[in-house]
Each structure stands twice: as C-alpha cells, then as structure tokens.
mmCIF file of C-alpha atoms in Angstrom:
data_model
loop_
_atom_site.group_PDB
_atom_site.id
_atom_site.type_symbol
_atom_site.label_atom_id
_atom_site.label_comp_id
_atom_site.label_asym_id
_atom_site.label_seq_id
_atom_site.Cartn_x
_atom_site.Cartn_y
_atom_site.Cartn_z
ATOM 1 C CA MET A 8 -0.029 0.154 -0.528
ATOM 2 C CA LYS A 9 2.886 2.431 0.461
ATOM 3 C CA ALA A 10 4.052 1.533 -2.384
ATOM 4 C CA MET A 11 1.014 2.581 -3.990
ATOM 5 C CA ASP A 12 0.953 5.531 -2.459
ATOM 6 C CA LYS A 13 4.501 6.514 -3.241
ATOM 7 C CA ALA A 14 3.826 5.315 -7.489
ATOM 8 C CA TRP A 15 0.622 7.639 -7.152
ATOM 9 C CA LYS A 16 2.528 10.814 -5.774
ATOM 10 C CA LEU A 17 5.146 10.441 -7.815
ATOM 11 C CA ARG A 18 2.577 9.870 -11.316
ATOM 12 C CA ALA A 19 0.596 13.297 -9.732
ATOM 13 C CA PRO A 20 3.103 15.891 -11.209
ATOM 14 C CA LEU A 21 3.349 14.732 -14.763
ATOM 15 C CA ARG A 22 0.184 13.786 -14.654
ATOM 16 C CA ILE A 23 -0.753 17.628 -13.429
ATOM 17 C CA ALA A 24 1.938 19.024 -15.746
ATOM 18 C CA ALA A 25 0.248 17.025 -18.607
ATOM 19 C CA GLU A 26 -3.737 18.092 -17.609
ATOM 20 C CA ILE A 27 -1.898 21.278 -17.846
ATOM 21 C CA SER A 28 0.024 21.532 -20.951
ATOM 22 C CA LEU A 29 -2.519 20.108 -23.234
ATOM 23 C CA LEU A 30 -5.906 22.823 -21.562
ATOM 24 C CA VAL A 31 -3.041 25.205 -22.424
ATOM 25 C CA GLY A 32 -1.574 24.696 -24.944
ATOM 26 C CA GLY A 33 -5.505 23.571 -26.833
ATOM 27 C CA LEU A 34 -6.366 27.383 -25.754
ATOM 28 C CA ALA A 35 -2.685 28.577 -27.132
ATOM 29 C CA ALA A 36 -3.424 26.416 -30.701
ATOM 30 C CA ILE A 37 -6.386 27.929 -30.890
ATOM 31 C CA ASP A 38 -5.302 31.457 -30.157
ATOM 32 C CA TYR A 39 -2.782 31.789 -32.900
ATOM 33 C CA LEU A 40 -4.012 29.453 -35.575
ATOM 34 C CA LEU A 41 -7.087 31.120 -35.915
ATOM 35 C CA LEU A 42 -7.200 34.029 -34.477
ATOM 36 C CA ALA A 43 -5.244 37.348 -33.620
ATOM 37 C CA GLY A 44 -2.521 35.615 -31.775
ATOM 38 C CA ASN A 45 -2.442 38.563 -29.497
ATOM 39 C CA ALA A 46 -4.121 35.865 -25.657
ATOM 40 C CA PHE A 47 -7.225 36.073 -27.004
ATOM 41 C CA LEU A 48 -7.049 40.520 -25.967
ATOM 42 C CA THR A 49 -9.968 41.524 -27.498
ATOM 43 C CA ILE A 50 -11.836 38.546 -25.465
ATOM 44 C CA ASN A 51 -13.719 39.135 -22.756
ATOM 45 C CA PRO A 52 -13.393 37.919 -19.543
ATOM 46 C CA ASN A 53 -10.206 35.506 -21.088
ATOM 47 C CA PRO A 54 -9.952 32.089 -22.073
ATOM 48 C CA TYR A 55 -7.164 31.782 -20.264
ATOM 49 C CA TRP A 56 -9.144 32.166 -17.192
ATOM 50 C CA LEU A 57 -10.078 29.156 -17.272
ATOM 51 C CA PRO A 58 -6.360 26.419 -16.450
ATOM 52 C CA VAL A 59 -6.331 29.090 -14.420
ATOM 53 C CA LEU A 60 -9.206 28.704 -12.195
ATOM 54 C CA LEU A 61 -9.588 24.844 -12.872
ATOM 55 C CA PHE A 62 -6.369 24.114 -11.777
ATOM 56 C CA SER A 63 -6.511 26.201 -8.909
ATOM 57 C CA LEU A 64 -9.867 25.030 -7.359
ATOM 58 C CA THR A 65 -8.629 20.969 -8.197
ATOM 59 C CA TYR A 66 -4.859 20.900 -7.189
ATOM 60 C CA GLY A 67 -4.278 24.078 -5.866
ATOM 61 C CA THR A 68 -2.343 27.089 -5.754
ATOM 62 C CA GLU A 69 1.720 25.191 -7.345
ATOM 63 C CA ALA A 70 -1.221 24.003 -9.799
ATOM 64 C CA GLY A 71 -2.549 27.697 -9.669
ATOM 65 C CA LEU A 72 0.385 29.686 -10.363
ATOM 66 C CA MET A 73 2.023 27.362 -12.666
ATOM 67 C CA VAL A 74 -0.877 27.850 -14.906
ATOM 68 C CA ALA A 75 -0.594 31.701 -13.725
ATOM 69 C CA THR A 76 2.891 32.393 -15.222
ATOM 70 C CA ILE A 77 2.192 30.266 -18.537
ATOM 71 C CA THR A 78 -0.858 32.141 -19.393
ATOM 72 C CA SER A 79 1.241 35.426 -18.479
ATOM 73 C CA ILE A 80 4.080 35.183 -19.925
ATOM 74 C CA LEU A 81 2.152 33.273 -23.607
ATOM 75 C CA TRP A 82 -0.210 37.135 -23.176
ATOM 76 C CA LEU A 83 3.035 38.983 -22.889
ATOM 77 C CA VAL A 84 4.961 37.194 -25.976
ATOM 78 C CA GLY A 85 1.288 38.135 -27.778
ATOM 79 C CA ASN A 86 0.933 41.180 -27.021
ATOM 80 C CA GLN A 87 4.158 42.069 -27.409
ATOM 81 C CA ASP A 88 3.520 44.652 -29.642
ATOM 82 C CA THR A 89 0.240 45.517 -29.390
ATOM 83 C CA PRO A 90 -0.457 49.531 -29.479
ATOM 84 C CA PHE A 91 -2.123 50.604 -25.847
ATOM 85 C CA PRO A 92 -3.365 53.996 -25.001
ATOM 86 C CA GLY A 93 -2.042 56.239 -22.817
ATOM 87 C CA ASP A 94 1.172 56.845 -21.481
ATOM 88 C CA PHE A 95 4.514 54.172 -21.015
ATOM 89 C CA PHE A 96 3.686 53.492 -17.115
ATOM 90 C CA GLU A 97 -0.669 53.238 -18.149
ATOM 91 C CA GLN A 98 0.691 50.593 -20.703
ATOM 92 C CA ALA A 99 2.640 48.219 -18.027
ATOM 93 C CA PHE A 100 -0.651 48.519 -15.735
ATOM 94 C CA HIS A 101 -3.447 47.218 -19.008
ATOM 95 C CA LYS A 102 -0.028 44.348 -20.195
ATOM 96 C CA SER A 103 0.576 43.714 -16.160
ATOM 97 C CA LEU A 104 -3.428 43.223 -15.342
ATOM 98 C CA PRO A 105 -4.036 39.844 -16.666
ATOM 99 C CA PRO A 106 -0.642 38.486 -14.722
ATOM 100 C CA MET A 107 -1.749 39.724 -11.636
ATOM 101 C CA LEU A 108 -5.028 39.257 -11.277
ATOM 102 C CA TRP A 109 -4.388 36.071 -12.506
ATOM 103 C CA HIS A 110 -2.351 35.232 -9.747
ATOM 104 C CA ALA A 111 -4.034 36.636 -6.891
ATOM 105 C CA SER A 112 -6.636 34.556 -8.152
ATOM 106 C CA ALA A 113 -4.570 31.203 -7.737
ATOM 107 C CA ILE A 114 -3.120 31.537 -4.603
ATOM 108 C CA ALA A 115 -6.641 32.877 -3.051
ATOM 109 C CA ILE A 116 -8.496 30.219 -4.826
ATOM 110 C CA GLY A 117 -5.093 27.237 -4.265
ATOM 111 C CA GLU A 118 -5.143 28.155 -0.538
ATOM 112 C CA VAL A 119 -9.240 28.226 0.150
ATOM 113 C CA THR A 120 -8.417 24.087 -1.866
ATOM 114 C CA TYR A 121 -5.786 23.238 0.794
ATOM 115 C CA VAL A 122 -8.026 24.491 3.741
ATOM 116 C CA ARG A 123 -11.157 22.588 1.985
ATOM 117 C CA ARG A 124 -8.555 19.175 1.227
ATOM 118 C CA ARG A 125 -7.521 19.736 4.870
ATOM 119 C CA LYS A 126 -10.536 19.617 6.223
ATOM 120 C CA ALA A 127 -12.009 16.610 4.238
ATOM 121 C CA GLU A 128 -8.311 15.313 5.085
ATOM 122 C CA ARG A 129 -9.248 15.990 8.358
ATOM 123 C CA VAL A 130 -12.822 14.048 8.109
ATOM 124 C CA GLY A 131 -12.061 11.751 6.466
ATOM 125 C CA ARG A 132 -9.478 10.618 8.946
ATOM 126 C CA ARG A 133 -11.943 10.680 12.308
ATOM 127 C CA LEU A 134 -15.142 8.926 10.630
ATOM 128 C CA VAL A 135 -12.369 6.307 9.923
ATOM 129 C CA SER A 136 -11.440 6.294 13.107
ATOM 130 C CA THR A 137 -15.280 6.463 13.728
ATOM 131 C CA ARG A 138 -15.203 3.598 12.614
ATOM 132 C CA GLU A 139 -13.030 1.772 14.170
ATOM 133 C CA HIS A 140 -14.418 2.549 17.737
ATOM 134 C CA LEU A 141 -17.489 0.962 16.521
ATOM 135 C CA ALA A 142 -16.600 -1.891 15.421
ATOM 136 C CA VAL A 143 -14.890 -2.227 18.800
ATOM 137 C CA LEU A 144 -17.611 -0.766 20.780
ATOM 138 C CA ALA A 145 -20.560 -3.307 18.425
ATOM 139 C CA SER A 146 -17.539 -6.169 19.371
ATOM 140 C CA TYR A 147 -17.297 -4.854 23.416
ATOM 141 C CA LEU A 148 -22.028 -5.265 23.635
ATOM 142 C CA THR A 149 -21.292 -9.018 21.869
ATOM 143 C CA LYS A 150 -19.381 -9.729 24.452
ATOM 144 C CA LEU A 151 -21.914 -8.841 26.784
ATOM 145 C CA HIS A 152 -24.405 -10.138 25.965
ATOM 146 C CA ALA A 153 -23.358 -13.577 25.928
ATOM 147 C CA ILE A 154 -22.475 -12.657 28.742
ATOM 148 C CA ASN A 155 -25.321 -11.384 30.145
ATOM 149 C CA ARG A 156 -27.422 -14.675 28.667
ATOM 150 C CA SER A 157 -25.074 -16.783 30.270
ATOM 151 C CA LEU A 158 -25.708 -15.275 33.466
ATOM 152 C CA GLN A 159 -29.446 -15.153 32.916
ATOM 153 C CA LEU A 160 -29.198 -19.292 32.176
ATOM 154 C CA GLN A 161 -27.334 -19.466 35.762
ATOM 155 C CA ILE A 162 -29.769 -17.332 37.423
ATOM 156 C CA VAL A 163 -32.406 -19.605 36.189
ATOM 157 C CA THR A 164 -30.525 -22.415 37.107
ATOM 158 C CA GLN A 165 -30.312 -21.308 40.410
ATOM 159 C CA GLU A 166 -33.462 -20.339 41.458
ATOM 160 C CA THR A 167 -34.333 -24.220 39.879
ATOM 161 C CA GLY A 168 -32.146 -26.018 42.150
ATOM 162 C CA VAL A 169 -33.065 -24.034 44.771
ATOM 163 C CA ALA A 170 -37.458 -25.270 44.658
ATOM 164 C CA GLU A 171 -36.033 -28.114 43.434
ATOM 165 C CA ALA A 172 -33.787 -28.059 46.412
ATOM 166 C CA LEU A 173 -36.343 -26.831 48.840
ATOM 167 C CA LYS A 174 -38.971 -29.438 47.168
ATOM 168 C CA LEU A 175 -36.588 -32.281 47.672
ATOM 169 C CA SER A 176 -35.784 -31.709 51.100
ATOM 170 C CA SER A 177 -39.349 -31.552 52.832
ATOM 171 C CA GLU A 178 -39.121 -35.151 51.165
ATOM 172 C CA LEU A 179 -37.687 -36.175 53.702
ATOM 173 C CA ALA A 180 -39.984 -36.413 56.134
ATOM 174 C CA PHE A 181 -41.535 -39.179 54.696
ATOM 175 C CA GLY A 182 -41.810 -42.947 53.422
ATOM 176 C CA ASP A 183 -38.730 -45.609 54.147
ATOM 177 C CA ILE A 184 -34.781 -45.306 54.603
ATOM 178 C CA ASP A 185 -34.597 -46.766 50.795
ATOM 179 C CA HIS A 186 -37.195 -43.450 49.411
ATOM 180 C CA LYS A 187 -35.483 -41.344 52.014
ATOM 181 C CA LEU A 188 -31.631 -42.711 50.094
ATOM 182 C CA LYS A 189 -32.949 -41.739 46.815
ATOM 183 C CA VAL A 190 -34.830 -38.171 48.266
ATOM 184 C CA LEU A 191 -30.861 -37.621 49.395
ATOM 185 C CA HIS A 192 -28.915 -39.161 45.858
ATOM 186 C CA GLN A 193 -31.436 -35.979 43.758
ATOM 187 C CA MET A 194 -31.261 -32.945 46.176
ATOM 188 C CA ILE A 195 -26.323 -34.473 46.044
ATOM 189 C CA ALA A 196 -27.588 -34.695 41.750
ATOM 190 C CA VAL A 197 -28.742 -31.215 41.646
ATOM 191 C CA ALA A 198 -26.427 -29.669 44.538
ATOM 192 C CA THR A 199 -23.652 -31.103 42.080
ATOM 193 C CA ARG A 200 -25.369 -30.967 38.845
ATOM 194 C CA THR A 201 -24.684 -34.489 37.131
ATOM 195 C CA SER A 202 -25.674 -38.059 38.624
ATOM 196 C CA ALA A 203 -22.238 -39.430 38.298
ATOM 197 C CA PHE A 204 -21.258 -39.331 41.007
ATOM 198 C CA SER A 205 -20.611 -42.118 43.902
ATOM 199 C CA CYS A 206 -20.620 -41.076 47.710
ATOM 200 C CA ILE A 207 -18.538 -43.612 50.384
ATOM 201 C CA ILE A 208 -19.489 -43.104 53.672
ATOM 202 C CA SER A 209 -16.352 -44.581 56.492
ATOM 203 C CA HIS A 210 -17.366 -46.356 59.437
ATOM 204 C CA ASN A 211 -15.294 -47.848 61.895
ATOM 205 C CA GLY A 212 -12.477 -48.605 58.834
ATOM 206 C CA ASN A 213 -15.843 -49.383 57.308
ATOM 207 C CA LEU A 214 -17.082 -48.070 53.226
ATOM 208 C CA ALA A 215 -20.948 -48.697 52.874
ATOM 209 C CA TYR A 216 -22.031 -47.410 49.298
ATOM 210 C CA PRO A 217 -25.763 -46.053 50.011
ATOM 211 C CA PHE A 218 -26.041 -44.864 45.968
ATOM 212 C CA GLU A 219 -24.518 -47.233 44.747
ATOM 213 C CA ARG A 220 -28.173 -48.358 43.727
ATOM 214 C CA PHE A 221 -29.175 -45.419 42.448
ATOM 215 C CA GLY A 222 -26.213 -43.816 40.397
ATOM 216 C CA ASP A 223 -24.158 -44.286 37.558
ATOM 217 C CA LEU A 224 -21.530 -45.032 38.772
ATOM 218 C CA ARG A 225 -20.761 -48.052 40.817
ATOM 219 C CA ARG A 226 -18.500 -49.557 43.007
ATOM 220 C CA THR A 227 -14.660 -49.018 41.715
ATOM 221 C CA GLY A 228 -12.463 -49.369 44.763
ATOM 222 C CA VAL A 229 -11.337 -46.227 47.153
ATOM 223 C CA PRO A 230 -8.051 -45.482 46.275
ATOM 224 C CA PRO A 231 -5.885 -45.577 48.817
ATOM 225 C CA GLN A 232 -5.182 -40.628 49.029
ATOM 226 C CA PHE A 233 -8.680 -41.079 49.352
ATOM 227 C CA LEU A 234 -8.872 -42.651 52.310
ATOM 228 C CA ASP A 235 -7.177 -39.588 53.910
ATOM 229 C CA ARG A 236 -9.834 -37.752 52.548
ATOM 230 C CA LEU A 237 -12.330 -39.877 54.626
ATOM 231 C CA ALA A 238 -11.516 -39.297 57.849
ATOM 232 C CA LEU A 239 -10.856 -35.485 57.280
ATOM 233 C CA HIS A 240 -14.735 -34.726 55.794
ATOM 234 C CA ASN A 241 -16.805 -36.082 58.378
ATOM 235 C CA GLY A 242 -16.396 -39.692 56.635
ATOM 236 C CA ILE A 243 -18.500 -38.826 53.635
ATOM 237 C CA ILE A 244 -16.613 -38.333 50.537
ATOM 238 C CA THR A 245 -18.644 -37.497 47.143
#
C-alpha cells in the first residue's frame, strides 16, 4: 500500500503537467491558428481564466500559479507589440493587469482549496477512527450480550435448583429408608448438577456405598489417597 501511495505521488505531478499542457496548449493553438494570436485580447473574459481557475480549484496554489505563469508568458508574448492607450505607465499597467489578476486568483483560490482539502482529510480520518471505535464497541456489545445471556441462564438454573432442593428436602420426612436415600441421591445430583457420582461412608474402618443402586457409577474400590480425605470430611466423600 505504501509503495502504491509513493508511486501515485510520483505520478501526480506528471499527470498535472500533462493536463496543463493539453488545456493551455489547446487554447494557445486556437489563439494562434484561428485568431489574431494576441492571447485573446479582444475576448472578455479572457479564456485563459479557465485553466487558472480550474487548476487552482482542483489542485491548489502550486498548480494554479504554474498555469498563471504560463498564461502570463503567453499574454506578454502575444501583446508585446500591441499599442495600448496612454503613456508608458498606463501601457505597463494594461499589460500587467491580467497576469497580476491570474496570480492573485491562483493564490487566493488555491489556499481555499488547501483549507478545504485539509478539512476533508481530517473528516476522513475522524470517519475511519469512528468506524474503528464502532467496530470495537460492537465487539464488546456482543461479548456483553453473551455474558448477560450466560448469567441469566445461571440465575434461572440456580433458582430452579434451589426450588427443587426445597421440594426434595420436604420429602425427607416421609417414606422408608430407601425412599430417603433416593431423595438424598436426588438432592446431591441437584447440588452437583450431575448424577454421575459416588458417595462413600466410612465408619469404624468399614466403607459403605449408600447410593450405589441409584448413581450412574458403580463400586470400584477406594484409592488409598482417598482414605485420608474420608477422615477429614467426617467419613463422607463425594
């Protein structure tokens, strides 16, 4: 991208020079081939105003001054033998008036063009920055939406779990021992959010598996490192 920008900057002056040559050269050819060759002296406004205004508005002061200088040379060369009325100073004034106006206009309009171009560049940079910020905000908004949805799901799940646990705890007062073991198994499953667990009770060195017939896991034996944990958790480990 930088190489393309550099190549474009190198080609731009050549392109501007070619455009000036075509437009000013075309007007000069019309003047010398079809008219009197006096730089459109009898035409008002002078057609050489066209390239001065056009290039000043399009490219700025430098291009406008370049065109103003070329047209001024054509004006002075075409009217070097033209007898203007008045004394020497009046003749000098009449000869120099169009070139002075062209240069003044090129400077004024070119500077306005530069100001307008710099303002457009600032607006463009702000637009790019705003789009980048909007993209970041959209990304954060998507993440926040996902987090909010996850939190809502957790809240609903927890509320459902609490309600179910309260319901199951009320059933512990009824039924025989098998019913109570089944209710306890369901309460542990609600708390752990899985029914794939084993509950081992250690009493006087003996191990019991009260939920063996309810859980998804079967008795597989207790690893030696779990024996210390049995003592630390009052004889119960899940």
